[in-house]
Short mmCIF file of C-alpha atoms and ligand atoms in Angstrom, two decimals:
data_model
loop_
_atom_site.label_atom_id
_atom_site.label_comp_id
_atom_site.label_asym_id
_atom_site.label_seq_id
_atom_site.Cartn_x
_atom_site.Cartn_y
_atom_site.Cartn_z
CA MET A 1 118.14 48.75 81.43
CA ASN A 2 114.45 48.55 82.31
CA PHE A 3 113.23 51.78 83.91
CA ASP A 4 109.62 50.61 84.32
CA LEU A 5 108.20 50.37 87.82
CA THR A 6 107.47 46.93 89.27
CA GLU A 7 103.77 46.03 89.47
CA GLU A 8 103.67 46.76 93.23
CA ARG A 9 105.32 50.16 92.85
CA GLN A 10 103.04 51.04 89.94
CA MET A 11 100.04 50.19 92.11
CA LEU A 12 101.38 52.29 94.97
CA GLN A 13 101.97 55.20 92.62
CA ASP A 14 98.49 54.97 91.06
CA THR A 15 96.74 54.67 94.42
CA LEU A 16 98.65 57.52 96.02
CA ARG A 17 98.24 59.79 93.00
CA ARG A 18 94.49 59.17 92.89
CA PHE A 19 94.10 59.68 96.64
CA LEU A 20 96.02 62.97 96.65
CA ARG A 21 94.24 64.26 93.54
CA ASP A 22 90.86 63.67 95.19
CA ARG A 23 91.69 64.58 98.78
CA TYR A 24 94.57 67.05 98.70
CA THR A 25 93.12 69.96 96.77
CA THR A 26 94.71 73.41 96.80
CA GLU A 27 91.95 74.59 99.12
CA THR A 28 92.45 71.69 101.56
CA ARG A 29 96.17 72.28 101.61
CA ASN A 30 95.81 76.02 102.17
CA THR A 31 93.55 75.28 105.17
CA ILE A 32 96.17 72.85 106.53
CA ILE A 33 98.98 75.39 106.03
CA ASP A 34 96.99 78.10 107.81
CA SER A 35 96.08 75.81 110.73
CA GLU A 36 97.91 75.94 114.06
CA ALA A 37 99.00 72.28 113.73
CA GLY A 38 100.42 72.81 110.22
CA LEU A 39 99.41 69.24 109.28
CA SER A 40 96.23 67.21 109.00
CA ALA A 41 95.91 64.27 111.42
CA GLU A 42 93.13 62.91 109.20
CA ILE A 43 95.27 62.94 106.04
CA TRP A 44 98.13 61.42 108.04
CA GLY A 45 95.92 58.53 109.14
CA GLU A 46 94.75 58.00 105.58
CA LEU A 47 98.32 58.00 104.24
CA ALA A 48 99.21 55.35 106.84
CA GLU A 49 96.15 53.32 105.88
CA LEU A 50 97.11 53.45 102.20
CA GLY A 51 100.49 51.95 103.13
CA VAL A 52 102.51 55.04 102.24
CA LEU A 53 104.49 54.94 105.51
CA GLY A 54 104.96 51.14 105.30
CA ALA A 55 106.38 51.47 101.78
CA LEU A 56 109.42 53.22 103.27
CA PHE A 57 110.42 50.18 105.37
CA SER A 58 111.58 46.70 104.38
CA GLU A 59 109.63 43.57 105.30
CA ASP A 60 111.90 42.67 108.22
CA GLN A 61 111.36 46.20 109.56
CA GLY A 62 107.57 45.76 109.42
CA GLY A 63 106.97 47.40 106.05
CA PHE A 64 106.81 46.22 102.45
CA GLY A 65 109.39 48.25 100.53
CA GLY A 66 112.26 50.34 101.80
CA ALA A 67 114.43 50.41 98.65
CA GLY A 68 115.55 53.57 96.85
CA PHE A 69 112.85 53.17 94.20
CA ASP A 70 110.10 52.83 96.84
CA ILE A 71 111.27 56.11 98.36
CA ALA A 72 111.35 57.75 94.93
CA VAL A 73 107.80 56.60 94.04
CA VAL A 74 106.29 57.85 97.31
CA PHE A 75 108.05 61.21 97.39
CA GLU A 76 107.49 61.99 93.73
CA GLU A 77 103.74 61.72 94.34
CA LEU A 78 103.93 63.76 97.56
CA GLY A 79 105.86 66.40 95.60
CA ARG A 80 103.40 66.33 92.71
CA ALA A 81 100.57 67.20 95.11
CA GLY A 82 102.66 69.61 97.24
CA VAL A 83 101.96 67.64 100.44
CA VAL A 84 103.16 69.42 103.60
CA GLU A 85 102.68 66.49 106.03
CA PRO A 86 106.06 65.42 107.49
CA VAL A 87 106.45 61.98 105.90
CA LEU A 88 110.14 62.74 105.40
CA ASP A 89 110.82 63.65 109.02
CA THR A 90 108.68 61.20 110.95
CA ALA A 91 108.90 58.12 108.73
CA LEU A 92 111.96 58.24 106.53
CA ILE A 93 114.45 60.03 108.79
CA CYS A 94 113.39 59.14 112.34
CA GLY A 95 111.90 55.77 111.42
CA GLY A 96 115.13 55.03 109.55
CA LEU A 97 117.25 55.84 112.60
CA LEU A 98 115.09 53.66 114.85
CA THR A 99 115.33 50.66 112.50
CA GLU A 100 119.06 51.19 111.95
CA LEU A 101 120.11 51.68 115.57
CA GLY A 102 117.21 50.78 117.85
CA ASP A 103 116.94 48.00 120.42
CA ASP A 104 113.77 45.87 120.59
CA ASP A 105 111.82 48.48 122.60
CA GLN A 106 112.82 51.34 120.35
CA ARG A 107 111.99 49.36 117.23
CA GLN A 108 108.48 48.88 118.62
CA LEU A 109 107.99 52.58 117.92
CA VAL A 110 108.37 51.85 114.18
CA GLU A 111 105.30 49.63 114.28
CA GLU A 112 103.27 52.47 115.83
CA LEU A 113 104.75 54.86 113.29
CA ILE A 114 103.80 52.72 110.29
CA GLY A 115 100.27 52.48 111.71
CA GLY A 116 100.05 56.30 111.77
CA ALA A 117 99.85 56.56 115.57
CA LEU A 118 103.14 58.32 116.17
CA HIS A 119 105.01 61.43 115.11
CA LEU A 120 108.76 61.95 115.44
CA ALA A 121 111.28 64.72 114.74
CA LEU A 122 115.05 64.73 114.36
CA ALA A 123 116.60 67.45 116.53
CA HIS A 124 120.05 67.54 114.99
CA SER A 125 120.97 70.80 113.19
CA GLU A 126 122.27 73.64 115.33
CA PRO A 127 122.49 77.40 114.74
CA GLY A 128 126.05 77.17 113.38
CA SER A 129 126.10 73.72 111.77
CA ARG A 130 124.98 74.65 108.20
CA TYR A 131 124.91 71.35 106.26
CA ASP A 132 127.71 69.63 108.21
CA LEU A 133 126.23 66.52 109.86
CA ASP A 134 129.14 66.29 112.29
CA ALA A 135 128.88 69.89 113.55
CA VAL A 136 127.12 69.29 116.88
CA GLU A 137 127.84 71.20 120.07
CA THR A 138 125.02 69.81 122.19
CA GLN A 139 126.72 67.84 124.97
CA ILE A 140 125.86 65.05 127.31
CA VAL A 141 127.30 64.46 130.73
CA GLN A 142 127.05 60.91 132.09
CA ASN A 143 125.95 61.09 135.71
CA GLY A 144 126.11 57.51 137.03
CA SER A 145 123.39 55.72 135.07
CA ASP A 146 121.74 59.04 134.19
CA ILE A 147 122.46 61.19 131.15
CA VAL A 148 122.20 64.98 131.27
CA LEU A 149 121.69 66.77 127.96
CA ASN A 150 122.37 70.46 127.27
CA GLY A 151 122.21 72.35 123.98
CA ARG A 152 120.16 74.14 121.37
CA LYS A 153 118.76 72.79 118.09
CA ALA A 154 117.62 74.82 115.09
CA VAL A 155 114.87 74.26 112.50
CA VAL A 156 113.58 71.02 113.98
CA VAL A 157 110.91 70.11 111.44
CA ASN A 158 107.73 68.63 112.97
CA ALA A 159 108.97 69.19 116.55
CA GLU A 160 105.63 70.42 117.89
CA ALA A 161 103.65 67.43 116.58
CA ALA A 162 106.30 64.89 117.61
CA ASP A 163 105.65 62.40 120.41
CA HIS A 164 109.41 61.86 120.68
CA LEU A 165 112.42 63.86 119.51
CA ILE A 166 115.55 62.06 118.35
CA VAL A 167 118.29 64.34 119.67
CA SER A 168 121.96 64.26 118.67
CA ALA A 169 124.69 65.14 121.17
CA ARG A 170 128.44 64.98 121.39
CA GLU A 171 130.32 62.84 123.87
CA ALA A 172 133.89 61.68 124.18
CA GLY A 173 133.72 59.01 121.45
CA GLY A 174 131.77 61.06 118.86
CA LEU A 175 128.10 61.64 118.06
CA SER A 176 125.29 59.91 119.95
CA LEU A 177 121.51 59.91 119.53
CA PHE A 178 118.80 59.84 122.21
CA VAL A 179 115.07 59.23 122.03
CA VAL A 180 113.52 62.00 124.13
CA PRO A 181 109.77 61.91 124.85
CA SER A 182 108.09 65.27 124.21
CA GLY A 183 107.31 67.06 127.43
CA THR A 184 110.46 65.79 129.18
CA ALA A 185 111.50 68.38 131.79
CA GLY A 186 114.09 70.80 130.37
CA VAL A 187 112.90 70.54 126.73
CA SER A 188 111.28 73.73 125.42
CA LEU A 189 110.17 74.61 121.89
CA ARG A 190 109.66 77.83 119.98
CA GLY A 191 107.60 76.89 116.91
CA TYR A 192 106.93 78.71 113.65
CA PRO A 193 105.43 78.01 110.22
CA MET A 194 107.83 77.28 107.36
CA LEU A 195 107.79 79.14 104.05
CA ALA A 196 106.37 76.29 101.95
CA GLY A 197 104.06 74.74 104.57
CA GLY A 198 104.61 72.59 107.64
CA ARG A 199 106.09 73.75 110.93
CA ALA A 200 109.49 73.73 112.60
CA ALA A 201 110.82 74.83 115.98
CA GLU A 202 113.91 75.96 117.81
CA VAL A 203 114.52 73.41 120.57
CA MET A 204 116.20 74.33 123.86
CA LEU A 205 117.63 71.50 125.98
CA ASP A 206 118.43 72.63 129.51
CA ASP A 207 119.66 69.95 131.91
CA VAL A 208 117.44 67.30 130.33
CA GLN A 209 117.78 64.13 132.46
CA LEU A 210 117.49 60.86 130.57
CA PRO A 211 117.83 57.19 131.55
CA GLU A 212 120.45 55.07 129.78
CA SER A 213 117.57 53.37 127.87
CA ALA A 214 117.03 56.64 125.92
CA ARG A 215 120.29 56.05 124.05
CA LEU A 216 119.77 55.01 120.42
CA GLY A 217 122.58 52.66 119.35
CA ALA A 218 126.09 52.61 120.76
CA GLY A 219 127.48 55.78 122.36
CA GLY A 220 129.58 57.97 120.05
CA ARG A 221 128.80 55.87 116.95
CA ALA A 222 125.76 57.57 115.41
CA LEU A 223 127.37 59.51 112.57
CA SER A 224 127.42 56.78 109.93
CA ALA A 225 123.78 55.86 110.62
CA LEU A 226 122.87 59.54 110.32
CA GLU A 227 124.73 59.76 107.02
CA ALA A 228 122.90 56.70 105.68
CA VAL A 229 119.49 58.07 106.69
CA ILE A 230 120.22 61.53 105.29
CA ALA A 231 121.33 59.88 102.01
CA ARG A 232 117.85 58.33 101.85
CA ALA A 233 116.33 61.72 102.68
CA ASN A 234 118.29 63.26 99.81
CA VAL A 235 116.81 60.73 97.36
CA ALA A 236 113.38 61.59 98.77
CA LEU A 237 113.97 65.34 98.36
CA ALA A 238 115.20 64.86 94.79
CA ALA A 239 112.07 62.84 93.98
CA GLU A 240 109.82 65.35 95.76
CA ALA A 241 111.32 68.21 93.73
CA LEU A 242 110.82 66.17 90.55
CA GLY A 243 107.13 65.59 91.35
CA ALA A 244 106.65 69.29 92.10
CA MET A 245 108.43 70.21 88.85
CA GLU A 246 106.04 67.90 86.96
CA THR A 247 103.09 69.82 88.41
CA ALA A 248 104.68 73.21 87.65
CA THR A 249 105.27 72.27 83.99
CA ALA A 250 101.80 70.69 83.61
CA LEU A 251 100.11 73.83 85.00
CA THR A 252 102.23 76.04 82.74
CA ARG A 253 101.43 74.00 79.65
CA GLU A 254 97.73 74.17 80.50
CA TYR A 255 97.95 77.93 81.00
CA LEU A 256 99.76 78.51 77.70
CA LEU A 257 97.05 76.57 75.88
CA THR A 258 94.23 78.44 77.65
CA ARG A 259 95.35 82.04 78.02
CA LYS A 260 94.55 84.01 74.85
CA GLN A 261 96.44 87.07 73.71
CA PHE A 262 96.49 88.67 70.28
CA GLY A 263 93.51 86.48 69.39
CA ARG A 264 95.12 83.09 70.01
CA PRO A 265 96.44 80.93 72.84
CA ILE A 266 99.84 82.26 73.91
CA GLY A 267 101.24 78.71 73.65
CA THR A 268 101.03 79.04 69.87
CA PHE A 269 103.82 81.65 69.95
CA GLN A 270 107.14 80.07 69.10
CA ALA A 271 109.09 82.12 71.66
CA LEU A 272 107.04 80.52 74.43
CA GLN A 273 107.19 77.06 72.88
CA HIS A 274 110.99 77.26 73.01
CA ARG A 275 110.89 78.13 76.68
CA MET A 276 108.49 75.27 77.37
CA ALA A 277 110.68 72.84 75.40
CA ASP A 278 113.66 73.81 77.58
CA LEU A 279 111.65 72.98 80.68
CA LEU A 280 110.65 69.57 79.35
CA ILE A 281 114.30 68.72 78.57
CA GLU A 282 115.29 69.70 82.12
CA MET A 283 112.51 67.49 83.46
CA GLU A 284 113.87 64.47 81.60
CA GLN A 285 117.35 65.13 82.99
CA ALA A 286 115.93 65.48 86.48
CA ARG A 287 114.01 62.21 86.15
CA SER A 288 117.17 60.38 85.08
CA ALA A 289 119.04 61.89 88.04
CA VAL A 290 116.43 60.61 90.51
CA ILE A 291 116.55 57.10 88.99
CA ASN A 292 120.34 57.19 89.19
CA ALA A 293 120.42 58.32 92.83
CA ALA A 294 117.77 55.77 93.87
CA GLY A 295 119.67 52.97 92.12
CA TYR A 296 122.98 53.82 93.80
CA LEU A 297 121.54 54.22 97.31
CA GLU A 298 122.84 50.90 98.63
CA THR A 299 126.26 51.05 96.94
CA ASP A 300 129.64 52.60 97.77
CA GLN A 301 128.93 55.22 95.05
CA ARG A 302 126.01 56.48 97.14
CA ASP A 303 127.26 59.88 98.28
CA LYS A 304 128.79 60.92 94.97
CA GLN A 305 125.71 59.97 92.93
CA ILE A 306 123.40 61.70 95.39
CA ALA A 307 125.48 64.89 95.36
CA SER A 308 125.35 64.84 91.56
CA ALA A 309 121.57 64.30 91.50
CA ARG A 310 120.83 67.00 94.06
CA ASN A 311 123.02 69.50 92.23
CA LEU A 312 121.31 68.81 88.91
CA ILE A 313 117.84 68.87 90.40
CA GLY A 314 118.60 72.05 92.34
CA ARG A 315 119.51 73.81 89.09
CA ALA A 316 116.68 72.31 87.05
CA GLY A 317 114.16 72.99 89.84
CA ARG A 318 115.09 76.64 90.07
CA LEU A 319 114.79 77.04 86.30
CA VAL A 320 111.40 75.30 86.21
CA ALA A 321 110.04 77.32 89.17
CA GLU A 322 111.20 80.64 87.76
CA GLU A 323 110.10 79.98 84.19
CA ALA A 324 106.71 78.64 85.29
CA ILE A 325 106.11 81.82 87.30
CA GLN A 326 107.20 84.08 84.44
CA LEU A 327 105.16 82.28 81.80
CA HIS A 328 102.10 82.58 84.03
CA GLY A 329 102.48 86.33 84.53
CA GLY A 330 101.08 87.85 87.74
CA ILE A 331 98.57 85.03 88.33
CA ALA A 332 101.45 82.79 89.52
CA MET A 333 101.87 84.96 92.60
CA THR A 334 98.35 84.27 93.90
CA GLN A 335 98.38 82.01 96.97
CA GLU A 336 95.02 80.49 95.97
CA TYR A 337 96.58 79.26 92.73
CA GLU A 338 98.38 75.89 92.87
CA LEU A 339 101.62 77.07 91.26
CA ALA A 340 102.44 79.58 94.01
CA HIS A 341 102.75 76.78 96.58
CA ILE A 342 104.41 74.27 94.23
CA ALA A 343 107.12 76.79 93.25
CA LYS A 344 107.85 77.49 96.92
CA ARG A 345 108.19 73.74 97.63
CA ILE A 346 110.67 73.37 94.76
CA VAL A 347 112.78 76.22 96.09
CA MET A 348 112.55 74.97 99.65
CA THR A 349 113.64 71.38 98.91
CA ASP A 350 116.90 72.89 97.68
CA HIS A 351 117.69 74.09 101.19
CA ARG A 352 117.34 70.81 103.08
CA PHE A 353 120.44 68.70 103.63
CA GLY A 354 122.52 70.73 101.20
CA ASP A 355 121.69 73.22 98.46
CA THR A 356 122.87 73.27 94.82
CA ASP A 357 126.25 74.86 95.63
CA TYR A 358 126.91 72.56 98.59
CA HIS A 359 126.23 69.46 96.50
CA LEU A 360 128.45 70.73 93.68
CA GLU A 361 131.37 71.12 96.10
CA ARG A 362 130.63 67.73 97.61
CA PHE A 363 130.53 66.09 94.17
CA ILE A 364 133.92 67.62 93.27
CA GLU A 365 135.39 66.54 96.60
CA LEU A 366 134.08 62.96 96.30
CA SER A 367 135.15 62.70 92.64
CA ALA A 368 138.70 63.72 93.53
CA ALA A 369 138.93 61.27 96.45
C1 LIG B 401 104.08 89.87 91.00
C2 LIG B 401 103.06 90.42 90.07
C3 LIG B 401 101.82 90.71 90.54
C4 LIG B 401 100.85 91.27 89.70
N1 LIG B 401 99.64 91.52 90.21
C5 LIG B 401 98.69 92.04 89.42
C6 LIG B 401 97.39 92.29 89.92
O1 LIG B 401 97.11 92.04 91.09
N2 LIG B 401 96.49 92.82 89.10
C7 LIG B 401 96.78 93.10 87.79
O2 LIG B 401 95.93 93.57 87.07
N3 LIG B 401 97.99 92.85 87.29
C8 LIG B 401 98.95 92.32 88.08
N4 LIG B 401 100.18 92.07 87.57
C9 LIG B 401 100.48 92.41 86.22
C10 LIG B 401 99.93 91.41 85.27
O3 LIG B 401 100.56 90.19 85.35
C11 LIG B 401 100.16 91.98 83.93
O4 LIG B 401 99.60 93.23 83.86
C12 LIG B 401 99.51 91.14 82.91
O5 LIG B 401 100.20 89.90 82.89
C13 LIG B 401 99.61 91.80 81.64
O6 LIG B 401 99.01 90.95 80.73
P1 LIG B 401 99.11 91.11 79.22
O7 LIG B 401 97.84 90.55 78.72
O8 LIG B 401 99.42 92.52 78.83
O9 LIG B 401 100.27 90.20 78.77
P2 LIG B 401 101.79 89.90 79.32
O10 LIG B 401 101.84 89.75 80.74
O11 LIG B 401 102.61 90.98 78.71
O12 LIG B 401 101.97 88.56 78.61
C14 LIG B 401 101.17 87.45 78.88
C15 LIG B 401 101.86 86.27 78.28
O13 LIG B 401 102.01 86.44 76.90
C16 LIG B 401 103.34 86.32 76.51
N5 LIG B 401 103.63 87.33 75.51
C17 LIG B 401 103.66 88.65 75.65
N6 LIG B 401 103.94 89.23 74.52
C18 LIG B 401 104.14 88.29 73.61
C19 LIG B 401 104.49 88.26 72.25
N7 LIG B 401 104.69 89.37 71.53
N8 LIG B 401 104.59 87.09 71.62
C20 LIG B 401 104.41 85.99 72.28
N9 LIG B 401 104.07 85.92 73.57
C21 LIG B 401 103.94 87.06 74.24
C22 LIG B 401 104.16 86.56 77.77
O14 LIG B 401 105.36 85.84 77.75
C23 LIG B 401 103.25 86.05 78.85
O15 LIG B 401 103.41 84.69 79.11
C24 LIG B 401 101.15 91.53 88.37
C25 LIG B 401 102.40 91.21 87.87
C26 LIG B 401 103.35 90.66 88.71
C27 LIG B 401 104.70 90.31 88.15
#
């Protein structure tokens, strides 16, 4: 099998890598993380201009990519540079739901999104839902042609920057989704910074009145579209963790060859070479797992292969993050140093849409089915 990237994907990777290396320095990122917005509108515009958002959509959706390998290329580079801008939430997750379920008007939003003019956030998880996509207590009541929404959503990533929230709610037939413009009466947010950069919010929905046109797709039928979009998000998270792991191992290698102790670089000590070799083997496994998950995204093996990849990458990522920190000694704990942020991103990706243990159980369950 040929694992090389196509010419277009190679170009996208090269361009994005160069752009982030020049523009997204540790200092720039630390300023963004410390800012009230938690993201840079300027960087966002530049990412859109480079075609990074368009690469996540197929041609008939207004983009020029959209396959598993396009997602993997983009998110590996974002992970390599430790980008905190919400490409996952606005473009891949919410954009994916709009293209999958939207009517003509709603799909217009995707065009604005790809152009960089729009931010979105998925308000789905609730305080008690853990990783269960079907555990939603937010309810709607149909009042003639009006819809009234009541509930509470937890850890809504990018909620404060979003122009619209995509909100899930339960009704008689099952799960439904609604496109809710920010600032709609009855919607209130309590925002906070996240551990590894970016912002999230608790979202309160008190008697939010919506027209029927806010409904995204058919009533009660949103679960399978959500599952498909979260499967894509899982491939993205696996690739992001891989990119971040690449940076962590590169920084560690550089440090071992630079830091001198006992009159020579510490990387010349065999005990440390063995530890570094273990990391490089884990990296190769992780890379294969991402390729596997991306390749199975559009098949009926999707969920099993993704669970397997996320479990493997969760374990490998933790090992790489911990070993990189240890091999660096105390310097790794300094916020000004790149590794501190990268290690946090690796750990944090393991808590979105299922951690290592969750994906192990899911893999066992799906293998037995
Ligand atoms: C969270 C944290 C914060 C810290 N903050 C500070 C701080 O602010 N200021 C400060 O001064 N110190 C700080 N330290 C301590 C600082 O990291 C250590 O004092 C410093 O690393 C000691 O350096 P060292 O040269 O003695 O070598 P070590 O830290 O002992 O080793 C350096 C490297 O050499 C390798 N090594 C050690 N011995 C051998 C060997 N025999 N053969 C082969 N390789 C070997 C180690 O694996 C390591 O990678 C902190 C430590 C931690 C964990």
